Coordinates of C-alpha atoms in Angstrom, one line a residue:
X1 CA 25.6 -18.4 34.1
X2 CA 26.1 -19.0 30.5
X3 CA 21.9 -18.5 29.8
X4 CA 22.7 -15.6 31.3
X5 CA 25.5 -14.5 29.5
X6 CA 23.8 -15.4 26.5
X7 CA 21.0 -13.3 27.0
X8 CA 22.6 -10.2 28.0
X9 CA 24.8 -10.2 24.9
X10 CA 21.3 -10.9 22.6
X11 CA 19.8 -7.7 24.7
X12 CA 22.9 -5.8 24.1
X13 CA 22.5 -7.5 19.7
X14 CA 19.0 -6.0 19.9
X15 CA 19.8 -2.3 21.7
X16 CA 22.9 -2.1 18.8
X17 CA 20.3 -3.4 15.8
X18 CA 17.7 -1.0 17.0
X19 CA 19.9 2.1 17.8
X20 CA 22.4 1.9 14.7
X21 CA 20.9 3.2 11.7
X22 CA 24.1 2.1 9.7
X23 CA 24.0 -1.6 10.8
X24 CA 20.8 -1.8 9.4
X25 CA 21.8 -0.1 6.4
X26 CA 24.8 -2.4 5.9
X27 CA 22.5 -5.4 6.4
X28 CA 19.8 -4.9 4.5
X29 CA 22.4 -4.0 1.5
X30 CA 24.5 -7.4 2.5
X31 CA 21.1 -9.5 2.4
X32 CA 19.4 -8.0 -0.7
X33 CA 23.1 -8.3 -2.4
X34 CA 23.5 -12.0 -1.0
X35 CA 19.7 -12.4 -2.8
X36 CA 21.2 -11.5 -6.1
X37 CA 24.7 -12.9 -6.6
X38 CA 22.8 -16.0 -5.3
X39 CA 20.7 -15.5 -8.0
X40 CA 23.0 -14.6 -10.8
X41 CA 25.2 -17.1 -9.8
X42 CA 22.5 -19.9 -9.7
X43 CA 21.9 -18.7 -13.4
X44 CA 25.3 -18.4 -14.6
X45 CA 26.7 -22.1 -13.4
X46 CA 23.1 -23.5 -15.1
X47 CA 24.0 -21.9 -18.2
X48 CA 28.2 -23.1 -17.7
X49 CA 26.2 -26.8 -17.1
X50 CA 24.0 -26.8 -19.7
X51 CA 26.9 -25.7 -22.1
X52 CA 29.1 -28.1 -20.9
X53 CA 27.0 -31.2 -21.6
X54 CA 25.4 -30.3 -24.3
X55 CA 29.0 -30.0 -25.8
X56 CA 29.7 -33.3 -24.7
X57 CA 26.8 -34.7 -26.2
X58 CA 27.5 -33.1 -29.1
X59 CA 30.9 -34.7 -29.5
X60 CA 29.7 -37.8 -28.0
X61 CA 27.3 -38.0 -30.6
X62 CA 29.3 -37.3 -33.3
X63 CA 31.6 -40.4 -31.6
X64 CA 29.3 -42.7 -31.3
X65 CA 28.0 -42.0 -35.3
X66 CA 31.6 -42.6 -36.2
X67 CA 32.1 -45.8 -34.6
X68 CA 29.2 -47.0 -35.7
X69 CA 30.0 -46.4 -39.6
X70 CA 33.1 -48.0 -39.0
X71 CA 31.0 -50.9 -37.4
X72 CA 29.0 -51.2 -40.0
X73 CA 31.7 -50.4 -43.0
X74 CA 33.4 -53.7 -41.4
X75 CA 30.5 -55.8 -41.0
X76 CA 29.7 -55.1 -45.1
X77 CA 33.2 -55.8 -46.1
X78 CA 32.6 -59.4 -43.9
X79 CA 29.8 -60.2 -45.5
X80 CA 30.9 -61.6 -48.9
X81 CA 33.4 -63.8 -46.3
X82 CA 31.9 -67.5 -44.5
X83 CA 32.4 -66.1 -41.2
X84 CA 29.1 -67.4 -38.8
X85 CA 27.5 -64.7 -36.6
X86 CA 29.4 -65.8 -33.6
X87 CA 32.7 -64.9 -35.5
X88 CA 31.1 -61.8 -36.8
X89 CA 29.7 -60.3 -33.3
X90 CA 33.4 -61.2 -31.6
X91 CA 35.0 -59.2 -34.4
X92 CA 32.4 -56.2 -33.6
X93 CA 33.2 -56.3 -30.0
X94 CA 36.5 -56.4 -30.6
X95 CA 36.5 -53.3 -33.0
X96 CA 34.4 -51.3 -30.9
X97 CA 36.1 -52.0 -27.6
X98 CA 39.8 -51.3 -29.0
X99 CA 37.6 -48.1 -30.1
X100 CA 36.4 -47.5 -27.2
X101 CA 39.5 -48.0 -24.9
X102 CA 41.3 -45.5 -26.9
X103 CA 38.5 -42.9 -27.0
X104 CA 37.4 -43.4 -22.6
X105 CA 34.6 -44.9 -23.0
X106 CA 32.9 -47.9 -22.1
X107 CA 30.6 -50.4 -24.2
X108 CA 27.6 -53.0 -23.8
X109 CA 26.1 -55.1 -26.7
X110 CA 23.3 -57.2 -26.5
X111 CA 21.2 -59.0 -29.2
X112 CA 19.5 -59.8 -31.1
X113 CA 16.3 -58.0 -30.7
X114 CA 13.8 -60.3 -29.5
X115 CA 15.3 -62.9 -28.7
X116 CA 16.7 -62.8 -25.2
X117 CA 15.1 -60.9 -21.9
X118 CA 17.4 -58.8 -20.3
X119 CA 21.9 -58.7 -20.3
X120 CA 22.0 -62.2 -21.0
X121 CA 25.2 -64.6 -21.1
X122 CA 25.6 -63.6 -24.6
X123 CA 26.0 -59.7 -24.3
X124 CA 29.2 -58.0 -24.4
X125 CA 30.8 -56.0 -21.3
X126 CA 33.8 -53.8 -21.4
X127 CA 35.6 -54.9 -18.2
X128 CA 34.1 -54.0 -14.6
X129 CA 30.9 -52.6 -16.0
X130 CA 28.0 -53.2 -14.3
X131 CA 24.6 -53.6 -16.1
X132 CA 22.4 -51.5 -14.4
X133 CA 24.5 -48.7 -15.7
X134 CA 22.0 -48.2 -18.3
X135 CA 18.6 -46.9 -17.2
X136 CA 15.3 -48.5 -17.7
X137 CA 14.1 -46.2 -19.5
X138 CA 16.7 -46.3 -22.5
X139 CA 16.2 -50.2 -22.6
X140 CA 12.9 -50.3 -22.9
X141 CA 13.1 -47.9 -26.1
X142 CA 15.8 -50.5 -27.4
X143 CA 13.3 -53.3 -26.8
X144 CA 12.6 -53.5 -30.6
X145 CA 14.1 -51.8 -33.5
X146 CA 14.6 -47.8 -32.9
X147 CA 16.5 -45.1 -33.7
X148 CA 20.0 -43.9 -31.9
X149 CA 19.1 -42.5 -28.4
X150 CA 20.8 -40.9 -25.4
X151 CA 20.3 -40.0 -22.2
X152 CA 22.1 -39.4 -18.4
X153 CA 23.4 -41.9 -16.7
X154 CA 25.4 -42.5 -13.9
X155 CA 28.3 -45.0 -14.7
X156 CA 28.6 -48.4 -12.0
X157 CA 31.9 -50.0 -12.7
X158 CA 33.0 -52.8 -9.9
X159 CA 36.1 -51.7 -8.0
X160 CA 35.8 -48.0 -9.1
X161 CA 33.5 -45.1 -7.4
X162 CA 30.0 -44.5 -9.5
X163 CA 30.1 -41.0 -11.7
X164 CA 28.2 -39.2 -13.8
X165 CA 27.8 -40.2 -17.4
X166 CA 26.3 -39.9 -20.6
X167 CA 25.3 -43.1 -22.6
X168 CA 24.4 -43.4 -26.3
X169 CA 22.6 -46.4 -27.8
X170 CA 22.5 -47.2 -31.8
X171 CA 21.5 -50.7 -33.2
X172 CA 23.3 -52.5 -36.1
X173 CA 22.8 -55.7 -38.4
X174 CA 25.2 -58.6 -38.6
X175 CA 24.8 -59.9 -42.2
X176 CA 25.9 -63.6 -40.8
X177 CA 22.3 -64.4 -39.2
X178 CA 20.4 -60.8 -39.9
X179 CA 20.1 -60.3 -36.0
X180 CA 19.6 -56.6 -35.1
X181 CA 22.1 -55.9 -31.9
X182 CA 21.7 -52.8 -29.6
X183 CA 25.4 -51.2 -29.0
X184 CA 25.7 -48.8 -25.6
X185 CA 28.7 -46.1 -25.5
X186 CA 28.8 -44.8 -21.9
X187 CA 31.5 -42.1 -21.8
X188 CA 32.1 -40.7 -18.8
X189 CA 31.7 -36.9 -17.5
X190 CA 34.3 -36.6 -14.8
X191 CA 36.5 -33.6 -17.1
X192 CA 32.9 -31.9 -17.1
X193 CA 32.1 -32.6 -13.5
X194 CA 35.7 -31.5 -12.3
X195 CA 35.2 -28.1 -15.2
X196 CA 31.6 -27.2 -13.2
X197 CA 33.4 -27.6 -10.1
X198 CA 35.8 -25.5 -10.8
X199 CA 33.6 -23.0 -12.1
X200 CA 31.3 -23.3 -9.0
X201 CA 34.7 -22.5 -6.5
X202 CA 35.5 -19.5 -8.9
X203 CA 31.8 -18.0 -8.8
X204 CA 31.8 -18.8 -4.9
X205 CA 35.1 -17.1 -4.0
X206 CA 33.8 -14.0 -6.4
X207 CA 30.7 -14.0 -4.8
X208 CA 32.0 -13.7 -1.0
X209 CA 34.5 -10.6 -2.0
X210 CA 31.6 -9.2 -3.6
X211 CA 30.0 -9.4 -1.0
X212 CA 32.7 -8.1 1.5
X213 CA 33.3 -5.4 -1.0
X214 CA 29.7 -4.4 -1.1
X215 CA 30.0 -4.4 2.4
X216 CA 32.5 -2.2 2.7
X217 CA 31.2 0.4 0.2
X218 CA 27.8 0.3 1.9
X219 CA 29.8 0.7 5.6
X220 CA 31.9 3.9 4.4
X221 CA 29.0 5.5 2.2
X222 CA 26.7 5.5 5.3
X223 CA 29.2 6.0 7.5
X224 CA 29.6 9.7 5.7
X225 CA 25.8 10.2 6.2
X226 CA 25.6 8.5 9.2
X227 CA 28.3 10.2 11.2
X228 CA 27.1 14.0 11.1
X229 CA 23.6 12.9 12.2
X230 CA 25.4 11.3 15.3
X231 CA 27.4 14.3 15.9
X232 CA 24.0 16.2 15.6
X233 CA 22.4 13.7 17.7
X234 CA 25.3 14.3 20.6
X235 CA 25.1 18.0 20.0
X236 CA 21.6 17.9 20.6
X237 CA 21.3 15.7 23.4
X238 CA 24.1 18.3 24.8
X239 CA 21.8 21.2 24.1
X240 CA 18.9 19.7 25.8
X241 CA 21.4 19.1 28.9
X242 CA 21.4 23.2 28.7
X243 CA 24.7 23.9 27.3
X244 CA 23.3 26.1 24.5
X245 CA 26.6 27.0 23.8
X246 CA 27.3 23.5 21.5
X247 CA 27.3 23.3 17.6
X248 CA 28.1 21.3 14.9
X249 CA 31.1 21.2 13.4
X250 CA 30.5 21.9 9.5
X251 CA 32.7 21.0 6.7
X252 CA 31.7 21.1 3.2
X253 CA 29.1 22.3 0.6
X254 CA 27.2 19.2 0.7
X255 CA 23.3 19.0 1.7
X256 CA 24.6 17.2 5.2
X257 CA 26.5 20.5 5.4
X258 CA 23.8 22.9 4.9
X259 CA 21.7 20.7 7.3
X260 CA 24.3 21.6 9.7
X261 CA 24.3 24.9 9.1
X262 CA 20.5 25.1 9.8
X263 CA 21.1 23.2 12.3
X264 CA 23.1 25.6 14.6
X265 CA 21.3 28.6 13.2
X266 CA 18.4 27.1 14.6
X267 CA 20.5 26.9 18.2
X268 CA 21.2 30.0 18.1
X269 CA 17.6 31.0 17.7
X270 CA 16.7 28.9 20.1
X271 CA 19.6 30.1 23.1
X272 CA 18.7 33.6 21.5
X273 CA 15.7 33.0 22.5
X274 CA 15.6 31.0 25.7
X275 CA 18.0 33.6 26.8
X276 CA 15.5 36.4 26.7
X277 CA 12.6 34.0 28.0
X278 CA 15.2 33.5 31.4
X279 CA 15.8 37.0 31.7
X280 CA 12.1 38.0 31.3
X281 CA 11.7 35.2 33.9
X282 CA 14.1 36.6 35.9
X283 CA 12.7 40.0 36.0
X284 CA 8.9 38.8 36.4
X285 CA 10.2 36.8 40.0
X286 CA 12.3 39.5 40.6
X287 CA 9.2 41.5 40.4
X288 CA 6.8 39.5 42.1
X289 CA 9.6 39.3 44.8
X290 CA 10.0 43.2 45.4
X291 CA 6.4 44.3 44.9
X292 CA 5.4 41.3 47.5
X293 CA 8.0 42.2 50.5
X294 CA 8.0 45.3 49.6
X295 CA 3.7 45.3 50.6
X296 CA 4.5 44.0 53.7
X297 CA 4.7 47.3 55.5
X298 CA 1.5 49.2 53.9
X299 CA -0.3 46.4 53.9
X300 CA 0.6 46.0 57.7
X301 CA -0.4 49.6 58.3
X302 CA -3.6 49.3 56.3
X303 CA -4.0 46.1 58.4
X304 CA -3.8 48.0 61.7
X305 CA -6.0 50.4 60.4
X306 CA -8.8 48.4 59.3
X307 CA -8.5 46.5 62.5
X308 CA -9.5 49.4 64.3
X309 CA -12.3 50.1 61.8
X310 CA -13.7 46.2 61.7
X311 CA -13.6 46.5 66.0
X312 CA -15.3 49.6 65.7
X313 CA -18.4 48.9 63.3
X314 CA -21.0 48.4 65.4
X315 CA -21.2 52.6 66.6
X316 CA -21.1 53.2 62.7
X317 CA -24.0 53.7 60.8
X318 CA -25.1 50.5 58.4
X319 CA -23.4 51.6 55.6
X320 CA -20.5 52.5 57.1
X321 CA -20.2 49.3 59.2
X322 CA -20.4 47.3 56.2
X323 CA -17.9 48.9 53.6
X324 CA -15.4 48.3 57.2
X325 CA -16.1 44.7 57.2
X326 CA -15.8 44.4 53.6
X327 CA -12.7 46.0 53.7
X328 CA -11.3 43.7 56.3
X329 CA -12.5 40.3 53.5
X330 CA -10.6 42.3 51.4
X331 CA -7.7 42.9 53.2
X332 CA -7.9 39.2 54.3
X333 CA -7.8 38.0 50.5
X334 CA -5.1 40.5 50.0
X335 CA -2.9 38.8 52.5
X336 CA -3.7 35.6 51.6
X337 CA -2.6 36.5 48.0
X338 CA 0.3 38.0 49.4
X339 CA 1.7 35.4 51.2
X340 CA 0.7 32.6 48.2
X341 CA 2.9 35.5 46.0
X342 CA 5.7 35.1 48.5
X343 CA 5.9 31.4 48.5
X344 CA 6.3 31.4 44.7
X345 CA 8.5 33.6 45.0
X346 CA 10.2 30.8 47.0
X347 CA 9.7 28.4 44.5
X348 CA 11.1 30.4 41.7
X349 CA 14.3 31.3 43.3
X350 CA 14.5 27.5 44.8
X351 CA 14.9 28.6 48.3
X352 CA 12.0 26.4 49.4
X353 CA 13.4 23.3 51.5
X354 CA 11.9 20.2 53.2
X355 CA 11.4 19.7 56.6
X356 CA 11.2 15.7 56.9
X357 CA 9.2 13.4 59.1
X358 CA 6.9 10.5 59.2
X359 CA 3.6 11.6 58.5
X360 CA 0.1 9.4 58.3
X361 CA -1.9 10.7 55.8
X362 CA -4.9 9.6 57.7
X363 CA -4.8 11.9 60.6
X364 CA -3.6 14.7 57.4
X365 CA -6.9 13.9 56.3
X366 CA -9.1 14.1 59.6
X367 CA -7.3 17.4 60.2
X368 CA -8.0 19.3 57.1
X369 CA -11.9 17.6 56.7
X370 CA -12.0 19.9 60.6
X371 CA -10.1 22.9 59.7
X372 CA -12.4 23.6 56.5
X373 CA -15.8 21.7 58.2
X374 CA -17.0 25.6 58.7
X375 CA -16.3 26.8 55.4
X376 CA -18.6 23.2 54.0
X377 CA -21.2 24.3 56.1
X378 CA -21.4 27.6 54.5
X379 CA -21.5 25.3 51.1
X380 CA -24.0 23.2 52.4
X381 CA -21.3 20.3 51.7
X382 CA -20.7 17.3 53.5
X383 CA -16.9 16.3 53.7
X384 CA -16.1 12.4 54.7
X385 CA -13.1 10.0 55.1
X386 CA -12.6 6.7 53.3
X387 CA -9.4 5.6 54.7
X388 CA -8.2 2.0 55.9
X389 CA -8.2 1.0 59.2
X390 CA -4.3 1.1 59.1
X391 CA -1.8 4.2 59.2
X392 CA -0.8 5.1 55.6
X393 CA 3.1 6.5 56.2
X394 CA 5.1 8.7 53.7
X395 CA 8.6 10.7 55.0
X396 CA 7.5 14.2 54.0
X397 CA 7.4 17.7 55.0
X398 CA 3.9 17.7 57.4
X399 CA 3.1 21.5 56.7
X400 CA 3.3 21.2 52.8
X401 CA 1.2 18.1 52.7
X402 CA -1.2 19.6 54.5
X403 CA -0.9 23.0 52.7
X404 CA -1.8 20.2 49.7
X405 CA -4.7 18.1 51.0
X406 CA -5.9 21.5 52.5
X407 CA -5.9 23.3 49.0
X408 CA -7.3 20.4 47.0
X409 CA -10.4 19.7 49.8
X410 CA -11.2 24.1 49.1
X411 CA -11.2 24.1 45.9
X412 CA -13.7 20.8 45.7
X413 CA -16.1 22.6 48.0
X414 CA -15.8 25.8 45.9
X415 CA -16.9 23.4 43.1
X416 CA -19.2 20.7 44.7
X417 CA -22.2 22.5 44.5
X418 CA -23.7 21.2 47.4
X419 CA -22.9 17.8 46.5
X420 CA -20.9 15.5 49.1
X421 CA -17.1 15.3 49.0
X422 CA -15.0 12.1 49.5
X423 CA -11.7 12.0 50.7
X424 CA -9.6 8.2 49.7
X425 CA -6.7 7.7 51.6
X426 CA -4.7 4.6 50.9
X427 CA -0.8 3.2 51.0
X428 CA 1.5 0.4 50.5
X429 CA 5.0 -0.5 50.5
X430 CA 5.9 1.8 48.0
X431 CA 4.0 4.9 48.2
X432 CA 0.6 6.6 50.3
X433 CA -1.5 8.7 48.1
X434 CA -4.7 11.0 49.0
X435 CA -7.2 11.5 46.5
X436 CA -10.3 14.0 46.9
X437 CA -13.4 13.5 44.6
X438 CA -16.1 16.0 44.1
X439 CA -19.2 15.8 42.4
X440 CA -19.5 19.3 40.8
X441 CA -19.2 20.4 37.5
X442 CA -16.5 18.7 36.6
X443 CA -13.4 19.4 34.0
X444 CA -13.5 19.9 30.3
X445 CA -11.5 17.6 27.5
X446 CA -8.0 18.9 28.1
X447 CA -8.5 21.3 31.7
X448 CA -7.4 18.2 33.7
X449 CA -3.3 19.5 32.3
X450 CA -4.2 23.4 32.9
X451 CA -5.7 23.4 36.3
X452 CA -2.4 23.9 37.8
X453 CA -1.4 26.6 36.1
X454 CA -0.8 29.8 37.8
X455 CA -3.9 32.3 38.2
X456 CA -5.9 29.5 35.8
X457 CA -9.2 29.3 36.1
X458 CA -12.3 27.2 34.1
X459 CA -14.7 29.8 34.3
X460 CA -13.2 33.3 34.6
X461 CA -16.4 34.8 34.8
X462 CA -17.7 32.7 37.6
X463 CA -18.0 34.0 40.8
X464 CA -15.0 33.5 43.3
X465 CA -16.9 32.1 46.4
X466 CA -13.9 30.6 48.5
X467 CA -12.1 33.6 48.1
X468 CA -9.4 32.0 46.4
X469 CA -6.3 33.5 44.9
X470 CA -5.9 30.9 41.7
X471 CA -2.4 30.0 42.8
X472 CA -3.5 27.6 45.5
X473 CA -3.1 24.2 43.4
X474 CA 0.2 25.7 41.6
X475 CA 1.5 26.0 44.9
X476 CA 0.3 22.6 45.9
X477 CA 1.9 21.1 42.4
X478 CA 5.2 22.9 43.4
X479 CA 4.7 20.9 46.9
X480 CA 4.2 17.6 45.4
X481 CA 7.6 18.2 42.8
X482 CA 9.4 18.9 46.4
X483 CA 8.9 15.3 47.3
X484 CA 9.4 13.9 44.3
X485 CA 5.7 12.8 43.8
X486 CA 2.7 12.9 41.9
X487 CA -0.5 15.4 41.7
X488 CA -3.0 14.7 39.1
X489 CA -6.2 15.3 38.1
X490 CA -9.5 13.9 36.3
X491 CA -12.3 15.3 35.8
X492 CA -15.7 15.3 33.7
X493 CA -18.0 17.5 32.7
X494 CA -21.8 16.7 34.7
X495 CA -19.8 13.5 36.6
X496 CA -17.1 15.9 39.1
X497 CA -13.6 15.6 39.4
X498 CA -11.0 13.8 41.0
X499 CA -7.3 15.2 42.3
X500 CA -4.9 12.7 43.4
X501 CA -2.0 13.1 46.1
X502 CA 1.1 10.3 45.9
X503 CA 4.0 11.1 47.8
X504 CA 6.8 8.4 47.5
X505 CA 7.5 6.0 51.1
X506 CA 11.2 7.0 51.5
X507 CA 12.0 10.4 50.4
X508 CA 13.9 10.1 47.2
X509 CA 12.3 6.7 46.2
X510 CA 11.2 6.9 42.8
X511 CA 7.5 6.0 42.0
X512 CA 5.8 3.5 39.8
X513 CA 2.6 3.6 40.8
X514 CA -0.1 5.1 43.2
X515 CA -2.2 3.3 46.0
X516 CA -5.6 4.8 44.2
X517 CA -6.7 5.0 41.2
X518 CA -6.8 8.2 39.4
X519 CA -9.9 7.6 37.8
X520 CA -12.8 7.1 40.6
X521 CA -14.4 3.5 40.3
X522 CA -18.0 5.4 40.2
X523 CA -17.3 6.8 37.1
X524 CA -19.2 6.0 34.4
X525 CA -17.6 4.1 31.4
X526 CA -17.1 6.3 28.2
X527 CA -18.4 4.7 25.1
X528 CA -17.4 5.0 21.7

C-alpha cells in the first residue's frame, strides 16, 4: 500500500514537472543560483581563512621574534656570570614559559643539536603538552642548525580536546656550554577557528534567504508570463470544445497583451469563419436533401417509363432497342446514386441510427463473396474466403456491415484486374475485423487518407466499369464511425491494396487493436 502510494504521488511529481512550465522555470533558476552562491561562498570563506591565518602568523611571528630577543638579550647578560648550562637552560625555560603563559601559548625546548634523538628527558614541556604536537616534518628541518620556521599543527594537550594550531620553531645559543637548543611556540587558533565559524553561519544563513528570495522573484516574474499563457491555454482548449464565443481577457500594453489581442482577433477569424463554413454546410446538405427527395417522383415516372421501353425492346429496331436498354443502366446508376445521396443526407443531418445484433462476420463474408459472384465473373475475378474455422462475433447493425464488406469487395473487383481477391476474416476477445486484399493497381504515397472522400477517385479519367457512384466507401467510413470502429486502407502502387474492417466486440467498447493486420503479410518489404 505504501509502494503504492509512493508511486502514484512520483507519477503525479512527474505529470506537475512536465506540465508546469513555471516549476521548471523556478528550478532551474533555484539550481543554477544554488551553483553560484555555492561558489561565491566557497571563495569568499577561503579568502576570510586565508586572511585570518595569515594574520595570525603574522603576529605570531612577530611574537615569537620578540621572545626570542629577549631570550637571547638575557642569555648575553648571563654570560659574564658562573652560571653552568643547566642553570642557564632552567632560567630560559623559565623566561619563556612565564612568556608564554601570559601571551596563550605553549612551549617545547630540546637540545642541544646533535646530541640527543628525539624529546628526550632533558627537553622542556609546558604542562599537558604532548610531543607529537609538532609534526615530522618541522623536526626534521630542526635536526641541525636552521633558520626560524613555521608551519600547521594541530595542538595534543592531555586532559584537553586536540585543536588547530600554529607552531613556530627558532634556535638559540646558551653561552654556558655553546649548545644550540631548538625553542617551539605552539599558539593556538581556536579565536580564528570560532571567527571562520562564525563567518561560515553568517554566509550560510545569507545564502538560504538568497536563495528563498531568488525564489520568490523567479515564482512572481514567471508567474506574470506564465499565467496569461494558461488563461490562453484554457481559452483555447474551450474553443476547441466549440464555444467560439471565449476570449482572453486583456489588460495592459505589454507584449503578453498584444499577444492576447491577436489572440482573440484570430478567434474571431476563426468563428467568422467556421461560421460561414457551417452555414455553407448547412445549405449544401440542405441541398443535397431537397434536390434528392425531391427526384423521387420524376425519377419514379421516368422509371415507369423506361420500364415500359426496356420490356418492349425486342419489337424495336437495333438502334432503338439499345439506346432503351441503355437508358434503363442509366436510370439504374441514377437510382443507385440517388439513394447513396439520400443516405448522406442521413449522415449529415445525424438521423442515421443502429439497429443492434450479434452478427458473425464469417457468414457476412460468404454472403457478399455470393451476392457480387456474378458481377466477378463479368471481371474474370475470382473472389475467396480465408476465415477461421470459428464464428468471429461483433454486436452491430447487420445491414450496415454488410452495406461495408459489400462496398469494399466492388470496389476491389473494379480494381483487380483480373487478378484474385482475398477476403481475411478474423476475431478475438476484443474486436472481429474483415479485411479485403486485391491485387490491382494499387494506391499512390498519400491516396490510402483520400480514398474515402466523397466523389474521390484515383484516376478520374478511368473508365467507371462497376458503375459506381464514388460515395460508396464514404458511406461505408460513415458506417464504420456508427460503431465506433475502424476502416483503413493500404495500398501500393504494382503490389494491390488492402481495406480493413474492425468493428469493436460490445458496442461502445473502445478499440486497441485489430484481429488483422493492416498491412498484408505478402507484401513486399520496402527498402531504404
Amino acid at each position: 500500500m505504501a509502494s503504492t502510494t509512493f508511486r502514484s504521488a512520483v507519477r503525479r511529481a512527474l505529470t506537475f514537472w512536465r506540465r508546469s512550465i513555471q516549476a521548471r522555470v523556478v528550478a532551474s533558476t533555484m539550481v543554477l543560483s544554488a551553483i553560484v552562491v555555492s561558489a561565491v561562498g566557497w571563495f569568499l570563506l577561503q579568502q576570510t581563512r586565508d586572511g585570518l591565518l595569515q594574520h595570525r602568523a603574522d603576529a605570531v611571528l612577530t611574537e615569537v621574534g620578540t621572545a626570542m630577543a629577549d631570550a637571547n638579550e638575557q642569555l648575553d647578560n648571563a654570560s659574564t656570570t658562573d652560571n653552568d648550562a643547566d642553570d642557564q637552560y632552567a632560567q630560559l625555560s623559565d623566561q619563556l614559559q612565564q612568556r608564554g603563559s601570559s601571551r596563550g601559548y605553549s612551549l617545547l625546548i630540546f637540545g642541544p643539536v646533535g646530541t640527543t634523538a628525539g624529546f628526550g628527558e632533558g627537553a622542556f614541556y609546558t604542562a599537558g603538552l604532548r610531543s607529537d604536537s609538532i609534526p615530522a616534518s618541522l623536526q626534521r628541518h630542526f635536526n641541525e642548525v636552521a633558520d626560524t620556521a613555521w608551519t600547521y599543527t594541530t595542538i595534543h594537550q592531555r586532559g584537553r580536546a586536540d585543536g588547530p594550531g600554529l607552531v613556530v620553531g627558532s634556535q638559540l645559543q646558551l653561552p654556558a656550554d655553546g649548545g644550540i637548543y631548538t625553542a617551539y611556540f605552539l599558539f593556538p587558533l581556536d579565536e580564528e577557528q570560532e571567527t571562520l565559524a562564525l563567518v561560515t553561519r553568517a554566509l550560510v544563513t545569507a545564502a538560504a534567504l538568497l536563495l528563498v528570495l531568488i525564489a520568490g522573484l523567479a515564482w512572481l516574474v514567471t508567474r506574470q508570463v506564465v499565467t496569461p499563457v494558461r488563461m490562453a491555454r484554457r481559452v483555447a482548449e474551450r474553443l476547441a470544445a466549440g464555444h467560439l464565443q471565449e476570449r482572453v481577457k486583456v489588460s495592459g500594453e505589454d507584449d503578453l497583451a498584444r499577444l492576447a489581442t491577436s489572440f482573440n482577433q484570430m478567434a474571431s477569424n476563426l468563428q467568422r469563419q467556421i461560421r460561414q463554413l457551417e452555414e455553407l454546410s448547412r445549405v449544401q446538405q440542405q441541398f443535397v436533401s431537397d434536390v434528392s427527395h425531391e427526384l423521387r417522383t420524376p425519377l419514379t415516372t421516368v422509371r415507369m417509363a423506361g420500364d415500359v421501353l426496356h420490356d418492349a425492346r425486342r419489337s424495336f429496331d437495333p438502334a432503338t432497342s439499345r439506346a432503351a436498354e441503355l437508358l434503363q443502366k442509366e436510370l439504374d446508376r441514377f437510382e443507385t446514386l440517388l439513394v447513396d445521396l439520400l443516405e448522406i443526407s442521413r449522415f449529415d443531418a445525424g438521423a442515421a441510427v443502429l439497429e443492434l445484433d450479434e452478427v458473425n462476420l464469417v457468414d457476412v463474408a460468404h454472403r457478399v463473396v455470393d451476392q457480387t459472384r456474378a458481377l466477378a465473373d463479368q471481371r474474370a475475378t475470382r473472389v475467396v474466403v480465408d476465415a477461421p474455422g470459428h464464428p468471429c462475433l461483433a454486436e452491430a447493425d447487420v445491414r450496415r456491415v454488410e452495406r461495408i464488406v459489400r462496398n469494399l469487395v466492388t470496389n476491389a473487383i473494379d480494381h483487380a484486374e483480373t487478378r484474385d481477391i482475398v477476403v481475411h476474416v478474423g476475431g478475438d476477445d476484443q474486436a472481429a475485423a474483415i479485411a479485403v486484399r486485391d491485387y490491382g493497381v494499387g494506391l499512390k504515397p498519400g491516396e490510402s487518407a483520400m480514398v474515402f472522400n466523397r466523389f474521390w477517385r484515383s484516376d478520374p479519367a478511368r473508365a467507371r466499369t462497376s458503375g459506381g457512384t464514388g460515395l460508396g466507401l464514404s458511406i461505408s467510413l460513415e458506417d464504420t464511425h456508427l460503431h465506433g470502429g475502424w476502416l483503413q486502407a493500404w495500398g501500393r502502387l504494382g503490389e494491390g491494396a488492402q481495406f480493413r474492417l474492425t468493428l469493436p466486440r460490445r458496442a461502445g467498447m473502445p478499440l486497441r487493436q485489430s484481429p488483422l493486420p493492416l498491412v498484408p503479410a505478402d507484401a513486399r518489404e520496402v527498402v531504404g
